[in-house]
Structures are given as structure tokens and as C-alpha cells.
CSV table of N, CA and C in Angstrom, one decimal:
chain,number,residue,atom,x,y,z
A,1,UNK,N,-3.7,-15.5,16.6
A,1,UNK,CA,-2.8,-15.0,14.8
A,1,UNK,C,-1.0,-15.8,14.9
A,2,UNK,N,-1.1,-16.4,14.5
A,2,UNK,CA,0.4,-16.7,14.8
A,2,UNK,C,1.8,-15.5,13.8
A,3,UNK,N,2.4,-15.5,14.3
A,3,UNK,CA,3.8,-14.7,14.3
A,3,UNK,C,3.8,-15.2,12.9
A,4,UNK,N,3.6,-16.3,12.3
A,4,UNK,CA,3.9,-16.5,11.0
A,4,UNK,C,3.2,-16.4,10.1
A,5,UNK,N,2.3,-15.3,10.3
A,5,UNK,CA,1.0,-15.4,9.7
A,5,UNK,C,1.5,-14.2,8.4
A,6,UNK,N,2.5,-13.1,8.6
A,6,UNK,CA,2.9,-12.3,7.5
A,6,UNK,C,3.9,-12.9,6.3
A,7,UNK,N,4.4,-13.7,7.1
A,7,UNK,CA,5.2,-14.9,6.0
A,7,UNK,C,5.1,-15.6,5.1
A,8,UNK,N,3.6,-16.0,5.7
A,8,UNK,CA,3.1,-16.8,4.5
A,8,UNK,C,2.2,-16.2,4.1
A,9,UNK,N,2.3,-14.6,3.5
A,9,UNK,CA,0.7,-14.2,2.9
A,9,UNK,C,0.6,-14.9,1.6
A,10,UNK,N,-0.2,-15.0,1.2
A,10,UNK,CA,-0.4,-15.1,-0.1
A,10,UNK,C,-0.2,-14.1,-1.1
A,11,UNK,N,-0.6,-14.1,-2.8
A,11,UNK,CA,-0.7,-12.9,-3.4
A,11,UNK,C,-2.0,-12.3,-3.3
A,12,UNK,N,-2.8,-13.5,-2.8
A,12,UNK,CA,-4.8,-12.9,-3.0
A,12,UNK,C,-4.4,-12.3,-2.0
A,13,UNK,N,-4.6,-13.0,-0.8
A,13,UNK,CA,-4.5,-11.9,0.7
A,13,UNK,C,-3.6,-10.4,0.6
A,14,UNK,N,-2.9,-10.8,0.1
A,14,UNK,CA,-2.0,-9.4,0.3
A,14,UNK,C,-3.0,-8.6,-0.7
A,15,UNK,N,-3.2,-8.7,-1.9
A,15,UNK,CA,-4.0,-7.7,-2.3
A,15,UNK,C,-4.8,-7.2,-2.4
A,16,UNK,N,-5.8,-8.2,-1.3
A,16,UNK,CA,-7.0,-8.0,-0.1
A,16,UNK,C,-6.5,-7.3,0.3
A,17,UNK,N,-5.8,-7.1,1.4
A,17,UNK,CA,-5.1,-6.3,2.0
A,17,UNK,C,-4.8,-5.1,1.4
A,18,UNK,N,-4.3,-5.1,0.6
A,18,UNK,CA,-3.5,-3.8,0.3
A,18,UNK,C,-4.9,-2.9,0.0
A,19,UNK,N,-6.0,-3.2,-1.1
A,19,UNK,CA,-7.0,-2.6,-1.1
A,19,UNK,C,-8.0,-2.3,-0.5
A,20,UNK,N,-7.9,-3.2,1.0
A,20,UNK,CA,-8.6,-2.6,2.1
A,20,UNK,C,-8.0,-1.1,3.1
A,21,UNK,N,-6.5,-1.4,3.1
A,21,UNK,CA,-6.0,-0.5,3.4
A,21,UNK,C,-6.4,0.7,2.5
A,22,UNK,N,-6.5,0.7,1.4
A,22,UNK,CA,-6.3,2.1,0.2
A,22,UNK,C,-7.2,2.2,1.0
A,23,UNK,N,-8.8,1.4,1.0
A,23,UNK,CA,-9.8,2.1,1.1
A,23,UNK,C,-10.4,2.8,2.7
A,24,UNK,N,-9.9,2.3,3.5
A,24,UNK,CA,-9.3,2.6,4.7
A,24,UNK,C,-9.6,4.4,5.0
A,25,UNK,N,-7.8,4.1,4.2
A,25,UNK,CA,-7.5,5.5,4.0
A,25,UNK,C,-7.8,6.7,3.3
A,26,UNK,N,-8.5,6.4,2.0
A,26,UNK,CA,-9.6,6.9,1.4
A,26,UNK,C,-10.7,7.9,2.1
A,27,UNK,N,-11.2,6.5,3.3
A,27,UNK,CA,-12.2,6.7,3.7
A,27,UNK,C,-12.3,8.2,4.5
A,28,UNK,N,-11.6,7.8,6.1
A,28,UNK,CA,-10.9,8.5,6.8
A,28,UNK,C,-10.1,9.4,6.3
A,29,UNK,N,-9.9,9.6,5.1
A,29,UNK,CA,-9.0,11.0,4.3
A,29,UNK,C,-10.7,11.9,3.8
A,30,UNK,N,-11.9,11.1,4.0
A,30,UNK,CA,-13.1,12.0,3.2
A,30,UNK,C,-13.3,12.2,4.0
A,31,UNK,N,-13.8,11.6,5.7
A,31,UNK,CA,-14.6,11.5,6.4
A,31,UNK,C,-13.6,13.0,7.7
A,32,UNK,N,-12.7,13.0,7.6
A,32,UNK,CA,-11.5,14.0,8.1
A,32,UNK,C,-11.8,15.0,7.6
A,33,UNK,N,-11.7,15.3,6.1
A,33,UNK,CA,-12.0,16.5,5.5
A,33,UNK,C,-13.8,17.1,5.6
A,34,UNK,N,-14.8,16.2,5.8
A,34,UNK,CA,-16.1,16.1,5.9
A,34,UNK,C,-16.6,16.8,7.1
A,35,UNK,N,-15.9,15.9,8.2
A,35,UNK,CA,-16.9,16.2,9.2
A,35,UNK,C,-16.6,18.0,10.0
A,36,UNK,N,-15.7,18.0,10.3
A,36,UNK,CA,-15.3,19.4,10.8
A,36,UNK,C,-15.8,20.5,9.9
A,37,UNK,N,-16.5,20.8,8.9
A,37,UNK,CA,-17.1,21.1,8.2
A,37,UNK,C,-18.3,21.7,7.8
A,38,UNK,N,-19.2,20.6,8.6
A,38,UNK,CA,-20.3,19.7,8.6
A,38,UNK,C,-21.2,21.7,8.9
A,39,UNK,N,-20.8,22.2,9.9
A,39,UNK,CA,-21.3,23.6,10.6
A,39,UNK,C,-21.3,24.4,9.8
A,40,UNK,N,-20.5,24.5,8.7
A,40,UNK,CA,-20.3,25.4,7.5
A,40,UNK,C,-21.4,25.3,6.3
A,41,UNK,N,-22.3,23.8,5.9
A,41,UNK,CA,-22.6,23.7,5.3
A,41,UNK,C,-23.5,24.4,4.7
A,42,UNK,N,-23.6,24.8,2.9
A,42,UNK,CA,-23.6,25.5,2.1
A,42,UNK,C,-22.6,26.9,1.8
A,43,UNK,N,-21.5,27.3,2.8
A,43,UNK,CA,-20.8,28.5,2.6
A,43,UNK,C,-19.5,27.5,2.2
A,44,UNK,N,-19.5,27.0,1.1
A,44,UNK,CA,-18.3,25.8,0.3
A,44,UNK,C,-17.5,26.8,-0.1
A,45,UNK,N,-16.6,28.4,0.5
A,45,UNK,CA,-15.3,29.0,0.3
A,45,UNK,C,-14.8,28.3,1.6
A,46,UNK,N,-16.2,28.7,2.9
A,46,UNK,CA,-15.5,28.4,4.6
A,46,UNK,C,-14.9,27.3,4.5
A,47,UNK,N,-16.0,25.7,4.0
A,47,UNK,CA,-15.5,24.3,3.8
A,47,UNK,C,-14.3,24.4,3.5
A,48,UNK,N,-14.1,25.0,2.6
A,48,UNK,CA,-12.5,24.7,1.6
A,48,UNK,C,-11.8,25.1,2.6
A,49,UNK,N,-11.9,26.4,2.8
A,49,UNK,CA,-11.0,26.8,3.7
A,49,UNK,C,-10.3,26.3,5.2
A,50,UNK,N,-11.4,25.4,5.8
A,50,UNK,CA,-11.0,25.0,6.8
A,50,UNK,C,-10.8,23.7,7.3
A,51,UNK,N,-11.5,22.5,5.9
A,51,UNK,CA,-10.1,21.6,5.1
A,51,UNK,C,-9.0,21.6,5.1
A,52,UNK,N,-8.6,22.9,4.1
A,52,UNK,CA,-7.1,22.9,4.2
A,52,UNK,C,-6.6,23.0,5.2
A,53,UNK,N,-6.5,23.8,6.4
A,53,UNK,CA,-6.0,24.6,7.0
A,53,UNK,C,-5.6,23.3,8.3
A,54,UNK,N,-4.4,23.3,8.5
A,54,UNK,CA,-3.9,23.0,9.0
A,54,UNK,C,-2.3,21.9,8.7
A,55,UNK,N,-1.9,21.6,9.5
A,55,UNK,CA,-0.7,20.2,9.8
A,55,UNK,C,-1.0,19.4,9.7
A,56,UNK,N,-2.0,18.5,10.5
A,56,UNK,CA,-2.4,17.6,10.3
A,56,UNK,C,-3.4,16.9,9.3
A,57,UNK,N,-3.8,17.5,8.8
A,57,UNK,CA,-4.6,17.6,7.4
A,57,UNK,C,-3.7,17.2,6.5
A,58,UNK,N,-2.8,18.0,6.7
A,58,UNK,CA,-1.1,18.3,4.9
A,58,UNK,C,-1.1,16.4,5.2
A,59,UNK,N,-0.5,16.5,6.4
A,59,UNK,CA,-0.1,15.3,6.8
A,59,UNK,C,-0.5,14.0,5.9
A,60,UNK,N,-2.2,14.1,6.8
A,60,UNK,CA,-2.9,13.1,6.5
A,60,UNK,C,-3.2,13.0,4.9
A,61,UNK,N,-3.6,13.9,4.5
A,61,UNK,CA,-3.7,13.7,2.8
A,61,UNK,C,-2.4,13.2,2.7
A,62,UNK,N,-0.9,13.6,2.6
A,62,UNK,CA,0.0,13.1,1.7
A,62,UNK,C,0.0,11.5,2.0
A,63,UNK,N,-0.2,11.5,3.3
A,63,UNK,CA,-0.1,9.6,3.3
A,63,UNK,C,-1.1,9.0,2.6
A,64,UNK,N,-2.6,9.5,2.5
A,64,UNK,CA,-3.7,9.0,2.2
A,64,UNK,C,-3.2,9.0,0.2
A,65,UNK,N,-2.4,9.8,-0.1
A,65,UNK,CA,-2.3,10.4,-2.0
A,65,UNK,C,-1.1,9.2,-1.8
A,66,UNK,N,-0.2,9.0,-1.3
A,66,UNK,CA,0.7,8.0,-1.3
A,66,UNK,C,0.5,6.5,-1.0
A,67,UNK,N,-0.6,6.5,-0.8
A,67,UNK,CA,-1.6,5.1,-0.4
A,67,UNK,C,-1.6,4.7,-2.2
A,68,UNK,N,-2.8,5.5,-2.6
A,68,UNK,CA,-3.0,5.4,-3.5
A,68,UNK,C,-2.5,5.2,-4.9
A,69,UNK,N,-1.2,6.1,-5.0
A,69,UNK,CA,-0.4,6.1,-6.0
A,69,UNK,C,-0.1,4.7,-6.1
A,70,UNK,N,0.3,4.4,-4.6
A,70,UNK,CA,0.7,2.5,-4.7
A,70,UNK,C,0.3,1.8,-4.9
A,71,UNK,N,-1.3,1.7,-4.5
A,71,UNK,CA,-2.2,0.5,-3.7
A,71,UNK,C,-2.7,0.1,-5.7
A,72,UNK,N,-3.1,0.9,-6.4
A,72,UNK,CA,-3.5,0.5,-7.7
A,72,UNK,C,-2.7,-0.7,-8.7
A,73,UNK,N,-1.0,-0.4,-8.4
A,73,UNK,CA,-0.3,-1.5,-9.1
A,73,UNK,C,0.3,-2.5,-8.2
A,74,UNK,N,0.4,-2.0,-7.4
A,74,UNK,CA,0.9,-3.0,-6.2
A,74,UNK,C,-1.0,-4.6,-6.7
A,75,UNK,N,-2.1,-3.9,-6.2
A,75,UNK,CA,-2.6,-4.5,-6.1
A,75,UNK,C,-2.9,-5.3,-7.4
A,76,UNK,N,-2.7,-4.8,-9.3
A,76,UNK,CA,-2.8,-5.4,-10.2
A,76,UNK,C,-1.3,-6.2,-9.8
A,77,UNK,N,-0.4,-5.7,-9.6
A,77,UNK,CA,0.7,-7.2,-9.5
A,77,UNK,C,0.6,-8.3,-8.7
A,78,UNK,N,-0.2,-8.2,-7.7
A,78,UNK,CA,-0.2,-9.2,-6.9
A,78,UNK,C,-1.5,-9.8,-7.4
A,79,UNK,N,-2.2,-9.8,-7.7
A,79,UNK,CA,-3.3,-10.3,-8.6
A,79,UNK,C,-3.0,-11.3,-9.5
A,80,UNK,N,-2.1,-10.3,-10.3
A,80,UNK,CA,-1.4,-11.3,-11.4
A,80,UNK,C,-0.9,-12.4,-10.6
A,81,UNK,N,-0.4,-12.2,-10.0
A,81,UNK,CA,0.7,-13.4,-9.7
A,81,UNK,C,0.0,-14.3,-9.0
A,82,UNK,N,-1.0,-14.1,-7.9
A,82,UNK,CA,-2.2,-14.8,-7.6
A,82,UNK,C,-2.9,-16.2,-9.1
A,83,UNK,N,-3.3,-15.2,-9.7
A,83,UNK,CA,-3.6,-15.6,-10.9
A,83,UNK,C,-2.5,-16.6,-11.6
A,84,UNK,N,-1.8,-16.7,-11.6
A,84,UNK,CA,-0.4,-17.2,-12.7
A,84,UNK,C,-0.3,-18.7,-11.1
A,85,UNK,N,-0.9,-18.8,-9.9
A,85,UNK,CA,-0.3,-19.7,-9.7
A,85,UNK,C,0.7,-19.8,-8.3
A,86,UNK,N,1.1,-18.7,-8.3
A,86,UNK,CA,2.2,-18.1,-7.4
A,86,UNK,C,1.7,-18.3,-6.0
A,87,UNK,N,2.9,-19.1,-5.2
A,87,UNK,CA,2.5,-19.4,-3.7
A,87,UNK,C,3.7,-19.1,-3.0
A,88,UNK,N,4.3,-19.9,-2.7
A,88,UNK,CA,5.1,-19.5,-1.5
A,88,UNK,C,6.4,-18.9,-2.0
A,89,UNK,N,6.8,-18.4,-3.7
A,89,UNK,CA,8.0,-18.0,-4.1
A,89,UNK,C,7.5,-16.6,-3.7
A,90,UNK,N,6.3,-15.8,-3.5
A,90,UNK,CA,5.8,-14.4,-3.1
A,90,UNK,C,5.6,-14.3,-1.9
A,91,UNK,N,5.2,-15.4,-0.6
A,91,UNK,CA,5.3,-15.4,0.1
A,91,UNK,C,5.2,-13.9,1.2
A,92,UNK,N,6.8,-14.1,1.6
A,92,UNK,CA,7.5,-13.3,2.0
A,92,UNK,C,6.9,-11.8,1.4
A,93,UNK,N,7.1,-12.0,-0.2
A,93,UNK,CA,6.7,-10.1,-0.3
A,93,UNK,C,6.0,-9.8,-0.3
A,94,UNK,N,4.8,-10.6,-0.5
A,94,UNK,CA,2.9,-10.3,-0.2
A,94,UNK,C,2.9,-9.4,1.1
A,95,UNK,N,3.5,-9.9,2.4
A,95,UNK,CA,3.7,-10.0,3.8
A,95,UNK,C,4.0,-8.8,3.7
A,96,UNK,N,5.3,-8.4,3.3
A,96,UNK,CA,6.4,-6.9,3.1
A,96,UNK,C,5.3,-5.8,2.9
A,97,UNK,N,5.0,-6.0,1.3
A,97,UNK,CA,4.0,-4.9,0.7
A,97,UNK,C,2.8,-4.9,2.2
A,98,UNK,N,2.3,-5.7,2.2
A,98,UNK,CA,1.1,-5.7,2.7
A,98,UNK,C,1.6,-4.8,4.3
A,99,UNK,N,2.4,-5.5,5.3
A,99,UNK,CA,2.5,-4.8,6.6
A,99,UNK,C,3.2,-3.0,6.0
A,100,UNK,N,4.3,-3.4,4.4
A,100,UNK,CA,5.1,-2.0,4.7
A,100,UNK,C,3.5,-0.7,4.9
A,101,UNK,N,2.5,-0.8,3.6
A,101,UNK,CA,1.5,-0.5,3.4
A,101,UNK,C,0.8,0.1,4.4
A,102,UNK,N,0.5,-0.7,5.7
A,102,UNK,CA,-0.3,-0.3,6.4
A,102,UNK,C,0.3,0.9,7.4
A,103,UNK,N,1.4,0.4,8.1
A,103,UNK,CA,2.7,1.0,8.6
A,103,UNK,C,2.7,2.5,8.1
A,104,UNK,N,2.9,2.3,6.8
A,104,UNK,CA,3.2,3.4,5.9
A,104,UNK,C,2.1,4.6,5.9
A,105,UNK,N,0.7,4.1,6.0
A,105,UNK,CA,-1.0,5.2,6.1
A,105,UNK,C,-0.9,5.2,7.1
A,106,UNK,N,-1.4,4.2,8.0
A,106,UNK,CA,-1.6,4.2,9.3
A,106,UNK,C,-0.2,5.4,10.6
A,107,UNK,N,1.2,4.9,10.2
A,107,UNK,CA,1.9,5.4,11.0
A,107,UNK,C,1.9,7.0,10.8
A,108,UNK,N,1.6,7.5,9.6
A,108,UNK,CA,2.1,9.2,9.5
A,108,UNK,C,0.5,9.7,10.1
A,109,UNK,N,-0.4,9.0,9.4
A,109,UNK,CA,-1.7,9.1,10.2
A,109,UNK,C,-1.9,8.8,11.7
A,110,UNK,N,-1.5,8.4,12.8
A,110,UNK,CA,-1.7,8.0,13.9
A,110,UNK,C,-0.4,9.0,14.8
A,111,UNK,N,0.6,8.6,14.4
A,111,UNK,CA,1.8,8.8,15.1
A,111,UNK,C,2.8,10.3,14.1
A,112,UNK,N,2.9,10.7,13.0
A,112,UNK,CA,3.2,11.5,12.6
A,112,UNK,C,4.0,11.1,11.2
A,113,UNK,N,4.7,11.9,10.4
A,113,UNK,CA,5.6,11.6,9.2
A,113,UNK,C,6.5,11.0,9.5
A,114,UNK,N,7.3,10.8,10.7
A,114,UNK,CA,8.2,9.6,10.8
A,114,UNK,C,8.3,8.9,11.1
A,115,UNK,N,7.0,8.3,10.7
A,115,UNK,CA,6.8,6.9,10.4
A,115,UNK,C,6.3,6.6,8.8
A,116,UNK,N,7.0,7.8,8.0
A,116,UNK,CA,7.3,7.7,6.6
A,116,UNK,C,8.1,6.4,6.0
A,117,UNK,N,9.3,6.8,6.5
A,117,UNK,CA,10.2,5.1,6.1
A,117,UNK,C,9.9,4.1,6.8
A,118,UNK,N,9.7,4.0,7.5
A,118,UNK,CA,9.3,3.0,8.5
A,118,UNK,C,8.8,1.8,7.6
A,119,UNK,N,7.0,2.3,6.9
A,119,UNK,CA,6.7,2.1,5.9
A,119,UNK,C,6.9,1.5,4.8
A,120,UNK,N,7.6,2.8,4.4
A,120,UNK,CA,8.2,2.1,2.9
A,120,UNK,C,9.3,1.2,2.7
A,121,UNK,N,10.1,1.6,3.5
A,121,UNK,CA,10.9,0.5,3.8
A,121,UNK,C,11.0,-1.5,3.3
A,122,UNK,N,9.8,-1.5,4.2
A,122,UNK,CA,8.8,-3.0,3.5
A,122,UNK,C,8.5,-2.7,2.6
A,123,UNK,N,8.1,-2.6,2.6
A,123,UNK,CA,7.0,-2.3,1.1
A,123,UNK,C,7.9,-2.3,-0.5
A,124,UNK,N,9.0,-1.3,0.0
A,124,UNK,CA,9.9,-1.6,-1.5
A,124,UNK,C,11.3,-3.0,-1.5
A,125,UNK,N,10.7,-3.2,-0.3
A,125,UNK,CA,11.9,-4.7,-0.3
A,125,UNK,C,11.0,-5.6,-1.0
A,126,UNK,N,9.4,-5.8,-0.4
A,126,UNK,CA,8.2,-6.9,-1.2
A,126,UNK,C,8.8,-6.5,-2.7
A,127,UNK,N,8.6,-4.9,-2.6
A,127,UNK,CA,8.3,-5.2,-4.2
A,127,UNK,C,10.0,-5.4,-4.8
A,128,UNK,N,11.1,-5.3,-4.4
A,128,UNK,CA,12.4,-5.3,-5.2
A,128,UNK,C,12.0,-7.4,-4.7
A,129,UNK,N,11.4,-8.0,-3.7
A,129,UNK,CA,11.7,-9.7,-3.9
A,129,UNK,C,10.7,-9.6,-5.0
A,130,UNK,N,9.7,-9.1,-5.6
A,130,UNK,CA,8.8,-9.5,-6.9
A,130,UNK,C,9.4,-9.3,-8.0
A,131,UNK,N,10.4,-8.8,-8.4
A,131,UNK,CA,10.9,-8.3,-9.4
A,131,UNK,C,11.1,-9.6,-10.0
A,132,UNK,N,11.9,-10.6,-9.4
A,132,UNK,CA,12.7,-11.5,-10.5
A,132,UNK,C,11.4,-12.8,-10.1
A,133,UNK,N,10.3,-12.7,-9.4
A,133,UNK,CA,9.3,-13.9,-9.5
A,133,UNK,C,8.6,-13.4,-10.4
A,134,UNK,N,8.1,-12.2,-10.7
A,134,UNK,CA,7.5,-11.4,-12.2
A,134,UNK,C,8.1,-12.3,-13.4
A,135,UNK,N,9.9,-11.4,-13.4
A,135,UNK,CA,10.1,-12.4,-14.8
A,135,UNK,C,10.7,-13.6,-14.7
A,136,UNK,N,10.1,-14.3,-14.0
A,136,UNK,CA,9.9,-15.9,-13.8
A,136,UNK,C,8.3,-15.9,-14.0
A,137,UNK,N,7.6,-15.5,-13.7
A,137,UNK,CA,6.1,-15.5,-14.0
A,137,UNK,C,6.2,-15.6,-15.1
A,138,UNK,N,6.3,-14.6,-16.3
A,138,UNK,CA,6.7,-14.2,-17.4
A,138,UNK,C,7.4,-15.1,-18.3
A,139,UNK,N,8.3,-15.7,-17.7
A,139,UNK,CA,9.3,-16.6,-18.5
A,139,UNK,C,9.0,-17.7,-18.5
A,140,UNK,N,7.0,-18.5,-17.8
A,140,UNK,CA,6.9,-19.5,-17.4
A,140,UNK,C,8.1,-20.4,-17.1
A,141,UNK,N,8.7,-19.7,-16.1
A,141,UNK,CA,9.7,-20.0,-15.0
A,141,UNK,C,9.4,-20.5,-13.9
A,142,UNK,N,7.9,-20.4,-13.2
A,142,UNK,CA,8.1,-20.0,-12.2
A,142,UNK,C,8.5,-20.8,-10.5
A,143,UNK,N,9.3,-22.0,-11.0
A,143,UNK,CA,9.5,-23.4,-10.0
A,143,UNK,C,10.9,-23.1,-9.9
A,144,UNK,N,11.8,-21.9,-10.3
A,144,UNK,CA,13.2,-21.7,-10.5
A,144,UNK,C,13.5,-20.9,-9.4
A,145,UNK,N,12.9,-20.0,-9.0
A,145,UNK,CA,12.8,-19.1,-7.7
A,145,UNK,C,11.6,-19.4,-6.7
A,146,UNK,N,13.0,-19.0,-5.5
A,146,UNK,CA,12.3,-18.9,-4.2
A,146,UNK,C,12.7,-18.0,-3.7
A,147,UNK,N,11.3,-16.8,-3.4
A,147,UNK,CA,12.1,-15.4,-2.3
A,147,UNK,C,12.5,-15.5,-1.1
A,148,UNK,N,12.8,-16.6,-0.7
A,148,UNK,CA,13.4,-17.3,0.3
A,148,UNK,C,15.2,-17.7,-0.1
A,149,UNK,N,15.2,-18.7,-0.8
A,149,UNK,CA,16.6,-19.0,-1.7
A,149,UNK,C,17.0,-18.4,-3.3
A,150,UNK,N,17.5,-16.8,-3.3
A,150,UNK,CA,17.6,-16.5,-4.4
A,150,UNK,C,18.4,-17.1,-5.3
A,151,UNK,N,19.6,-18.3,-4.7
A,151,UNK,CA,20.5,-18.8,-5.3
A,151,UNK,C,19.7,-19.4,-6.4
A,152,UNK,N,18.0,-19.9,-6.7
A,152,UNK,CA,17.8,-21.2,-6.7
A,152,UNK,C,17.4,-20.3,-8.6
A,153,UNK,N,17.5,-19.0,-8.7
A,153,UNK,CA,17.0,-18.2,-9.3
A,153,UNK,C,18.2,-18.0,-10.8
A,154,UNK,N,17.8,-17.5,-11.7
A,154,UNK,CA,18.6,-17.9,-12.4
A,154,UNK,C,17.6,-17.3,-14.0
A,155,UNK,N,18.5,-16.0,-14.2
A,155,UNK,CA,17.9,-14.9,-15.6
A,155,UNK,C,17.7,-15.5,-16.9
A,156,UNK,N,16.7,-15.5,-16.9
A,156,UNK,CA,16.5,-16.0,-18.8
A,156,UNK,C,17.6,-15.1,-19.4
A,157,UNK,N,18.3,-15.4,-20.5
A,157,UNK,CA,18.9,-14.4,-21.5
A,157,UNK,C,17.8,-13.9,-22.4
A,158,UNK,N,18.3,-12.3,-22.9
A,158,UNK,CA,17.8,-11.9,-23.6
A,158,UNK,C,17.7,-12.7,-24.7
A,159,UNK,N,16.8,-12.7,-25.9
A,159,UNK,CA,17.2,-12.9,-27.2
A,159,UNK,C,17.7,-12.2,-28.2
């Protein structure tokens, strides 16, 4: 995989990646809660108590919840931009969003909560880069913006 793979990420591929990351995190959360409690099958109170016990379970729950909160809007925006034919204008933003989503979720699950900022920063940077792209697309002036060259962007004046 070339080093420029993340930088050349299309909006469609980024949306797919965010969805797969969300799905993997949700499955992990479900399995993490279910398998340690199979020995208590039928004793639902004991299952709930075991599943909710422990700091690690809380970190995983929070990471997965945060992933679920962001995945829907990010997928919608990325797919919208993909459907509008936005390519290189949002390539960097898509790559940052996908990389940030992966690091934010799996960094917290595998390393701990100190990885939260490491994943949040690129995800937020990608969202900020999408703002002028969305503005350009909704005003039908896609060619006026480049995610790499912000000087080409000219905001549309409100009527």
C-alpha cells in the first residue's frame, strides 16, 4: 500500500471505511459483552452485572458509542459528496476522517483512553476541511475549491 493511499482517499472509499470501522466496533462491543457472560445463560441479572463491571468495558463502551455518534453523519456527508462527483477536492479530508475514526475507536480499545485525542484531531481536521467543500457543492461551484489550496476558495455572498 503506497504512503499516499490515505491522502488520495475518495469520499466513497472513506464512507465505506467509516462504515466498516463502525460495524467492526459494534460487533466487537457486542461480542465483548456477550462471551464473558455465556456461563450465566438464563440469569439475566447476573449477565447484566458481569457485562457492566470493569473499567475496560466502560472504555470500550464509550469508544464504540462515540464511533456510532459520528459514523452516521460522516457517512452521509461523504456519500453525498461522492454522489456529487467531488474527487480530489475532498481527498485529504476523507483520508483524515477515516484515519481519525480508526485511531479513535481502536486506539482506545487496544491502548486506552489516552488515544482519544490522537484519533479525534484528524477526524475534526477532516470535518473542517469538508466545510468549504460542502459550501461549494451546495452552491454548485465545486471547481472553485481545492482541499490543498485554500486560496482558491471564495465564499458565496448571502443574498
